[in-house]
Short mmCIF file of C-alpha atoms in Angstrom, two decimals:
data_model
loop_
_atom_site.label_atom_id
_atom_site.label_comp_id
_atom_site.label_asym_id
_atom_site.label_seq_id
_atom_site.Cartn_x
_atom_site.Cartn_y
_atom_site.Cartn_z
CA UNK A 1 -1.26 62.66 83.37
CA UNK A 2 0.52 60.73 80.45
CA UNK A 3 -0.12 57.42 79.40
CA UNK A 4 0.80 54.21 81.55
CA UNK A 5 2.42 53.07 78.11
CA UNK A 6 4.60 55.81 77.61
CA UNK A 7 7.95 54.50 78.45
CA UNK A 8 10.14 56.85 76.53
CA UNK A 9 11.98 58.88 78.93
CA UNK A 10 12.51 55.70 81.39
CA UNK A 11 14.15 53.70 78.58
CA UNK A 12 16.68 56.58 78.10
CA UNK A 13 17.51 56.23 82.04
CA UNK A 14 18.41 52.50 81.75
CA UNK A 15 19.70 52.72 78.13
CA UNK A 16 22.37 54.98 79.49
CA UNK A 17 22.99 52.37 82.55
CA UNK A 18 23.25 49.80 80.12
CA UNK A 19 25.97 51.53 77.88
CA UNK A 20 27.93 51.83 81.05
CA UNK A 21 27.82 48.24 82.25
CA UNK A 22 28.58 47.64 78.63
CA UNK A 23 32.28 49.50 78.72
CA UNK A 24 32.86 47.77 81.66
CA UNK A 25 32.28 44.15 80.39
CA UNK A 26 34.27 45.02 77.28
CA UNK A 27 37.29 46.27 79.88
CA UNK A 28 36.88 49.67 78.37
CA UNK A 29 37.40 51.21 82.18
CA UNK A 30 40.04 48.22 82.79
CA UNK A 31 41.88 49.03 86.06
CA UNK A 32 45.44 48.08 87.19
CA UNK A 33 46.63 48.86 90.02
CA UNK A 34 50.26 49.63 90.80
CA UNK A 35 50.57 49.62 94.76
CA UNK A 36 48.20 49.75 97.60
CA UNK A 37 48.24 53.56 98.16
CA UNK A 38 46.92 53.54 94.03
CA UNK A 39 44.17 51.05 94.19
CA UNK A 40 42.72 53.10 97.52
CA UNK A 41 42.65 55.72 94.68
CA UNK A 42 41.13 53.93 92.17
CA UNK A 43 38.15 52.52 94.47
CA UNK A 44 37.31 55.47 95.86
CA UNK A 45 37.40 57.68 92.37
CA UNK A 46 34.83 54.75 91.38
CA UNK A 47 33.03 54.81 94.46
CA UNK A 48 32.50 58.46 94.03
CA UNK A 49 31.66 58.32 90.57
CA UNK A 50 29.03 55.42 90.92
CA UNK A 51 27.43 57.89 93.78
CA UNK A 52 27.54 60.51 91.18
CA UNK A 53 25.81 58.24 88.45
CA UNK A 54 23.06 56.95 91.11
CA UNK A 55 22.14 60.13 92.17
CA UNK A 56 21.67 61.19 88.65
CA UNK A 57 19.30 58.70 87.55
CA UNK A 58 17.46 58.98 91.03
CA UNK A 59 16.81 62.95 90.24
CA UNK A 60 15.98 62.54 86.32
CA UNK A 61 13.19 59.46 88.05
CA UNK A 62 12.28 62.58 90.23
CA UNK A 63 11.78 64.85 87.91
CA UNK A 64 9.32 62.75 85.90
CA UNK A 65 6.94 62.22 88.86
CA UNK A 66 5.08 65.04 87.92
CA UNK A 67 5.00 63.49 84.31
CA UNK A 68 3.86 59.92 85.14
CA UNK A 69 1.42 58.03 87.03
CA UNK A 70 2.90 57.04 90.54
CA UNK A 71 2.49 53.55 89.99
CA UNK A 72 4.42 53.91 86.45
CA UNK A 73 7.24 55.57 88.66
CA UNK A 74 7.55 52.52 90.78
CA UNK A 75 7.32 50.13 88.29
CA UNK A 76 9.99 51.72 86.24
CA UNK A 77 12.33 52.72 89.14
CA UNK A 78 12.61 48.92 90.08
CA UNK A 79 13.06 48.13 86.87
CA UNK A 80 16.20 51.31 86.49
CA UNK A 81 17.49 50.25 90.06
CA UNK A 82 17.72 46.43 88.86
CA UNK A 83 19.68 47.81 85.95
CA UNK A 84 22.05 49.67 87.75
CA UNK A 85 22.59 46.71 90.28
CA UNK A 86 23.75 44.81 86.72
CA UNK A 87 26.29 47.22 86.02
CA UNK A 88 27.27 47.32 89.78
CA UNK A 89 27.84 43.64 89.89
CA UNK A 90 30.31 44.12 86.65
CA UNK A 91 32.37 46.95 88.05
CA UNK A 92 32.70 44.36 91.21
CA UNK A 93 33.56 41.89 89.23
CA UNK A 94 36.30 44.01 87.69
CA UNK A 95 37.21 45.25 90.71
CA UNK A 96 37.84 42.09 92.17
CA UNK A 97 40.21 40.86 89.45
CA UNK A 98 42.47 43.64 89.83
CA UNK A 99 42.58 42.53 93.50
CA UNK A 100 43.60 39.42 93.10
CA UNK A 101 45.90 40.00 89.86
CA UNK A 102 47.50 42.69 92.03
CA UNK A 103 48.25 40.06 95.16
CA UNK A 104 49.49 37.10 92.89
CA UNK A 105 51.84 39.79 91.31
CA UNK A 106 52.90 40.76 95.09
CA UNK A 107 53.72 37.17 96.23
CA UNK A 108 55.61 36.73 93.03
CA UNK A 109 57.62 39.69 94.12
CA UNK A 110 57.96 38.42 97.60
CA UNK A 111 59.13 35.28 96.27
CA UNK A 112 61.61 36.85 93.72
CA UNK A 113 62.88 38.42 96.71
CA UNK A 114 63.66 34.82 98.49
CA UNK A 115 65.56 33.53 95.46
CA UNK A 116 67.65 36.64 95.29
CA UNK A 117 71.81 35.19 96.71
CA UNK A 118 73.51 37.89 99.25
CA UNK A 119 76.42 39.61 96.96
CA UNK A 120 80.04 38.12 97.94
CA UNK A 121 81.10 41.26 100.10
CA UNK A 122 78.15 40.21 102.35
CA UNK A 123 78.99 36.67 102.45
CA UNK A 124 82.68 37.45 103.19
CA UNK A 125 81.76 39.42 105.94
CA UNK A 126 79.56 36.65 107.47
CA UNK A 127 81.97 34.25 106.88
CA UNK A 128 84.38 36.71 109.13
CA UNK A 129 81.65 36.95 111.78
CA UNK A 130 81.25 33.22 111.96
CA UNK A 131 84.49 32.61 113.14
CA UNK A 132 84.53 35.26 116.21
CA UNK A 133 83.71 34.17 119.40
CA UNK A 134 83.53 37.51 121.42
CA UNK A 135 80.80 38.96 119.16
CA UNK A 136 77.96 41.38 121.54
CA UNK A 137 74.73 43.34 120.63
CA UNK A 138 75.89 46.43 120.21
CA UNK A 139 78.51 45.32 117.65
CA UNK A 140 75.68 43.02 115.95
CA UNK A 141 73.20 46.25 116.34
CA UNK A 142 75.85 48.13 114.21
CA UNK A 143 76.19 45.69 111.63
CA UNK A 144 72.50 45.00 110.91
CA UNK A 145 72.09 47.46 108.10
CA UNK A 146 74.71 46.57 106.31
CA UNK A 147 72.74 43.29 105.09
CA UNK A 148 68.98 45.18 104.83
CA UNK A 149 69.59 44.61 101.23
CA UNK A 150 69.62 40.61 101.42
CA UNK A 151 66.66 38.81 102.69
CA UNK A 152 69.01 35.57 103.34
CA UNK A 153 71.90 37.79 104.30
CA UNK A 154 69.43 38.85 106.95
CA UNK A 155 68.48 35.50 108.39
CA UNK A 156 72.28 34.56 108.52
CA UNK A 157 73.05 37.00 110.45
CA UNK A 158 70.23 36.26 112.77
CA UNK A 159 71.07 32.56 112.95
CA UNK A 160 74.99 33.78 114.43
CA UNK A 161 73.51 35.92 115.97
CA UNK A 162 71.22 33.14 117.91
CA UNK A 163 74.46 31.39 118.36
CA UNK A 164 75.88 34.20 120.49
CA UNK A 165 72.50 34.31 122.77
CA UNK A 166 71.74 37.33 120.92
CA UNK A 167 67.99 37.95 119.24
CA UNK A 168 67.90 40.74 116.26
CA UNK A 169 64.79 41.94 115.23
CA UNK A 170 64.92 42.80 111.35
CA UNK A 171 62.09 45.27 109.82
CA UNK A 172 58.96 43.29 108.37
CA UNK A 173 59.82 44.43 104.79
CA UNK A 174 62.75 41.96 105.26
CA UNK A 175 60.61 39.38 106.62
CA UNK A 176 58.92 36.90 103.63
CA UNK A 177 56.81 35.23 106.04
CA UNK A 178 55.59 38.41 107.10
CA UNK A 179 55.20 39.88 104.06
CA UNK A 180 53.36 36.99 102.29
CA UNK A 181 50.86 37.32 105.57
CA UNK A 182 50.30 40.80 105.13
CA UNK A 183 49.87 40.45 101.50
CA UNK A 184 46.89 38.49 101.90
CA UNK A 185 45.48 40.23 105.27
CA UNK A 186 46.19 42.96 102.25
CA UNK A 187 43.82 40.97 99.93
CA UNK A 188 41.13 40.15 102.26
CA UNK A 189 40.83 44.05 103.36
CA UNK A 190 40.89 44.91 100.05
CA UNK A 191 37.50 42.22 98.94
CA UNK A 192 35.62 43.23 101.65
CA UNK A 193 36.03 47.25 100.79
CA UNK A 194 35.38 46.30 97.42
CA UNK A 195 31.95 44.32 98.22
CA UNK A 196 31.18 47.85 99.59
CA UNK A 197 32.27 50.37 96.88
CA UNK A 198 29.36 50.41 95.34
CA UNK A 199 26.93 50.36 97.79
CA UNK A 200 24.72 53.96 98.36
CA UNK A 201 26.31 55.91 101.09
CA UNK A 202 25.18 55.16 104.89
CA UNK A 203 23.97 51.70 103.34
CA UNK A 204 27.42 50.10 103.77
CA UNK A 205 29.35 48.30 106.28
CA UNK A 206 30.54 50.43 108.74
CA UNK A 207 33.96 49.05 109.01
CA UNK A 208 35.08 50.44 105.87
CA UNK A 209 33.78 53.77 106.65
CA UNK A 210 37.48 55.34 107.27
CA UNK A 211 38.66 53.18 103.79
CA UNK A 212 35.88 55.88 101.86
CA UNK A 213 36.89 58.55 103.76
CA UNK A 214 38.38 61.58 101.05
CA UNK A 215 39.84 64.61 102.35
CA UNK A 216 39.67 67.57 99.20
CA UNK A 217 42.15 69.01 101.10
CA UNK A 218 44.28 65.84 101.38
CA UNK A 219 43.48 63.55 98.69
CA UNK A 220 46.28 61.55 98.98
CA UNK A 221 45.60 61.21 103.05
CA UNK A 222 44.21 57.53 104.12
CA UNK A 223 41.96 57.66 106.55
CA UNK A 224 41.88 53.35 107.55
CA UNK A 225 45.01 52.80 109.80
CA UNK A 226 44.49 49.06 109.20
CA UNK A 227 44.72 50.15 105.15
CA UNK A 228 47.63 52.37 105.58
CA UNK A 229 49.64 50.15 107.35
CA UNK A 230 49.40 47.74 104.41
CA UNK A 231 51.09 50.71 102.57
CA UNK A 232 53.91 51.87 104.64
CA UNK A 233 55.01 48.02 104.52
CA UNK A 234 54.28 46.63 101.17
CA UNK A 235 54.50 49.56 99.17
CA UNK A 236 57.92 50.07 100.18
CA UNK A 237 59.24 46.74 99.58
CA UNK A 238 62.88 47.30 97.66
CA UNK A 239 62.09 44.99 94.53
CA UNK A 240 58.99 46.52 93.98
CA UNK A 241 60.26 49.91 93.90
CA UNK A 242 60.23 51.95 90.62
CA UNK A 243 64.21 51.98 88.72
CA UNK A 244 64.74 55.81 87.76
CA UNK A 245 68.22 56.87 87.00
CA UNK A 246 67.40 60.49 89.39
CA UNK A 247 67.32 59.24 92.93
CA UNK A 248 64.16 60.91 94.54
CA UNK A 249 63.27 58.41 97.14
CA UNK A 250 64.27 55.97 99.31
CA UNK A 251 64.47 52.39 99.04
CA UNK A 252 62.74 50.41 101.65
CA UNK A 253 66.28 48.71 102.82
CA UNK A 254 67.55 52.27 103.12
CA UNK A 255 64.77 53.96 105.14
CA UNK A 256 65.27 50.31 107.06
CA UNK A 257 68.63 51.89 107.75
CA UNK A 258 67.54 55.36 108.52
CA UNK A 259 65.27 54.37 111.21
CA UNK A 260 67.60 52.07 113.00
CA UNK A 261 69.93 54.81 113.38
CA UNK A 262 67.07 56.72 114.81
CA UNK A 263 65.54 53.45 116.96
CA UNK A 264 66.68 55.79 120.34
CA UNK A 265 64.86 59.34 119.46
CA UNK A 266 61.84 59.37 121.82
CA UNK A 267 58.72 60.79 120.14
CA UNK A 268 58.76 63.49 122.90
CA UNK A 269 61.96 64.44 121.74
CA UNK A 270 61.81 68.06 120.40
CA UNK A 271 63.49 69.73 117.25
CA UNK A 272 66.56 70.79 118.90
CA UNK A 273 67.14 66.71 120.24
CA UNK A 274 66.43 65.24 116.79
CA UNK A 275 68.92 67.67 115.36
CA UNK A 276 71.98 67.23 117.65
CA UNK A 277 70.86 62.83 116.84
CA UNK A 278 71.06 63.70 113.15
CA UNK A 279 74.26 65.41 113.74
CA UNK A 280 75.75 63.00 115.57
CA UNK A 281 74.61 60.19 112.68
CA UNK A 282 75.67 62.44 109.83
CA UNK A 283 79.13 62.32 111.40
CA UNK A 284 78.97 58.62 112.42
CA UNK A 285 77.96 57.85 109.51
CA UNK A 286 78.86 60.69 106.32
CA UNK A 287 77.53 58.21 103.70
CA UNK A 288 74.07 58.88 104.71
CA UNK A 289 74.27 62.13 104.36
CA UNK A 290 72.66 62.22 100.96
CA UNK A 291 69.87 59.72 101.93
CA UNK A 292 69.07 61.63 105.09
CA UNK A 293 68.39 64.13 102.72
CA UNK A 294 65.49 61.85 101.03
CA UNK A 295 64.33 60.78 104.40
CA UNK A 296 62.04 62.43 107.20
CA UNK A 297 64.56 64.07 108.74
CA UNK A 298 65.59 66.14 105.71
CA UNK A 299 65.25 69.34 107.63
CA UNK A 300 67.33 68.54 110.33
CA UNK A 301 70.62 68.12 107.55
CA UNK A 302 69.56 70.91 106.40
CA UNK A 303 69.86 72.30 110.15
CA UNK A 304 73.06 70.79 110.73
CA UNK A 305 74.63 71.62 107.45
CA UNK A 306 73.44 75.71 108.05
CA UNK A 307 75.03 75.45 111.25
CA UNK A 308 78.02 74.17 110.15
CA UNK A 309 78.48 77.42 107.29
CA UNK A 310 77.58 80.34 110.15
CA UNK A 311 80.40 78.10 112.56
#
């Protein structure tokens, strides 16, 4: 049995914890997130690698108890585990600036958003609508997408639309209220996951179970339907969207626009329904083709536009 002195191979245990926390309080392992769907990605490649790094010092500890007195082993393992809950508390810490960096940045967005005039074809057009008096939903209904782009072309056209006893519902991306709510639901989510990265598995809250969750076979698949609604609103907000001079996705106002003209489809409805709908839209409307072809229904052009050659 070796000596109750002989701290050696314990010191190189928390030395190594130590140099960790140490990158961290420096910023070395900064993070920045870029969206919702990217900081899921970032806690849970953290989460995974703080497992990794507790388990490791756990088995070296285990290794030695066949080295050291029992009572050294506990000693020094309280000593380790306090040493590791240091470093845990900094990647927090981190962690939770990133958070809240990442919401101010959204609100700012939001806000941007709000400040942002309707261009003059829009307000021409609402100046056109303002003086009908024989305006009905389905004609309002049909003119909705046309001002997705324009948060305050939006509301105008709500506000004649009031006038007319009509009520328009616009998508929540389009809705600052709604979006500055959901930003912070976003943020409050987002804390409590993070008070529970770093906690060993089965010793967290429950309720963020589903937030940990990682598929290998779907990494990219989020498992928290509270979480992923987060992302299918805010990370699809048009002014937060990447510029790139290829276009390769949609904007949010344009898959706005895409789902209105599919608000009718009935989930039952099977392959052969949704592809007579797109037809009729693509013909309706022949300057969506090309963003049809970005959108969900991609297949379906591509089913209408094959039947179209063999006609």
């Amino acid at each position: 049995m070796a000596n109750f002195n002989n701290y050696r191979d314990f010191d190189e245990i928390a030395r190594g914890i130590k140099s960790g926390r140490s990158e961290w309080e420096k910023g070395t392992h900064k993070r920045t997130g870029n969206s919702y769907a990217h900081i899921w990605q970032i806690m849970n490649n953290d989460r995974q690698f703080f497992n990794n790094e507790r388990n490791d010092y756990k088995q070296k500890i285990s290794d030695l108890k066949h080295t050291y007195h029992p009572d050294l082993i506990a000693k020094q393992t309280e000593r380790i585990d306090m040493e590791f809950d240091k470093m845990v508390a900094v990647v927090v810490a981190a962690h939770r600036s990133m958070i809240k960096e990442f919401t101010r940045s959204r609100h700012e967005q939001v806000t941007k958003m709000m400040r942002t005039a309707p261009t003059q074809s829009m307000l021409n057009l609402l100046e056109t609508l303002k003086m009908r008096d024989d305006l009905d939903s389905v004609e309002l209904h049909d003119l909705l997408p046309v001002f997705f782009d324009n948060y305050h072309a939006m509301r105008a056209l709500q506000t004649i639309s009031r006038e007319h006893g009509i009520t328009l519902h616009a998508p929540i991306q389009l809705d600052c209220a709604s979006m500055h709510k959901m930003i912070d639901e976003a943020e409050a989510y987002l804390l409590g996951a993070c008070a529970e990265m770093c906690k060993p598995k089965g010793k967290g809250d429950i309720r963020y179970n589903d937030f940990f969750t990682v598929n290998s076979e779907e990494k990219d698949k989020v498992y928290a339907p509270a979480y992923q609604s987060f992302i299918e609103v805010l990370d699809y907000v048009p002014q937060l969207q990447d510029c790139s001079v290829e276009k390769n996705k949609l904007s949010a106002a344009e898959k706005a626009k895409i789902d209105w003209y599919y608000r009718d489809v009935a989930e039952s409805a099977t392959k052969t329904d949704i592809a007579e709908h797109t037809k009729s839209v693509m013909e309706a409307h022949p300057e969506m083709v090309d963003l049809l072809k970005l959108s969900d229904y991609a297949e379906y052009v591509e089913i209408v536009e094959a039947a179209k050659e063999t006609a």
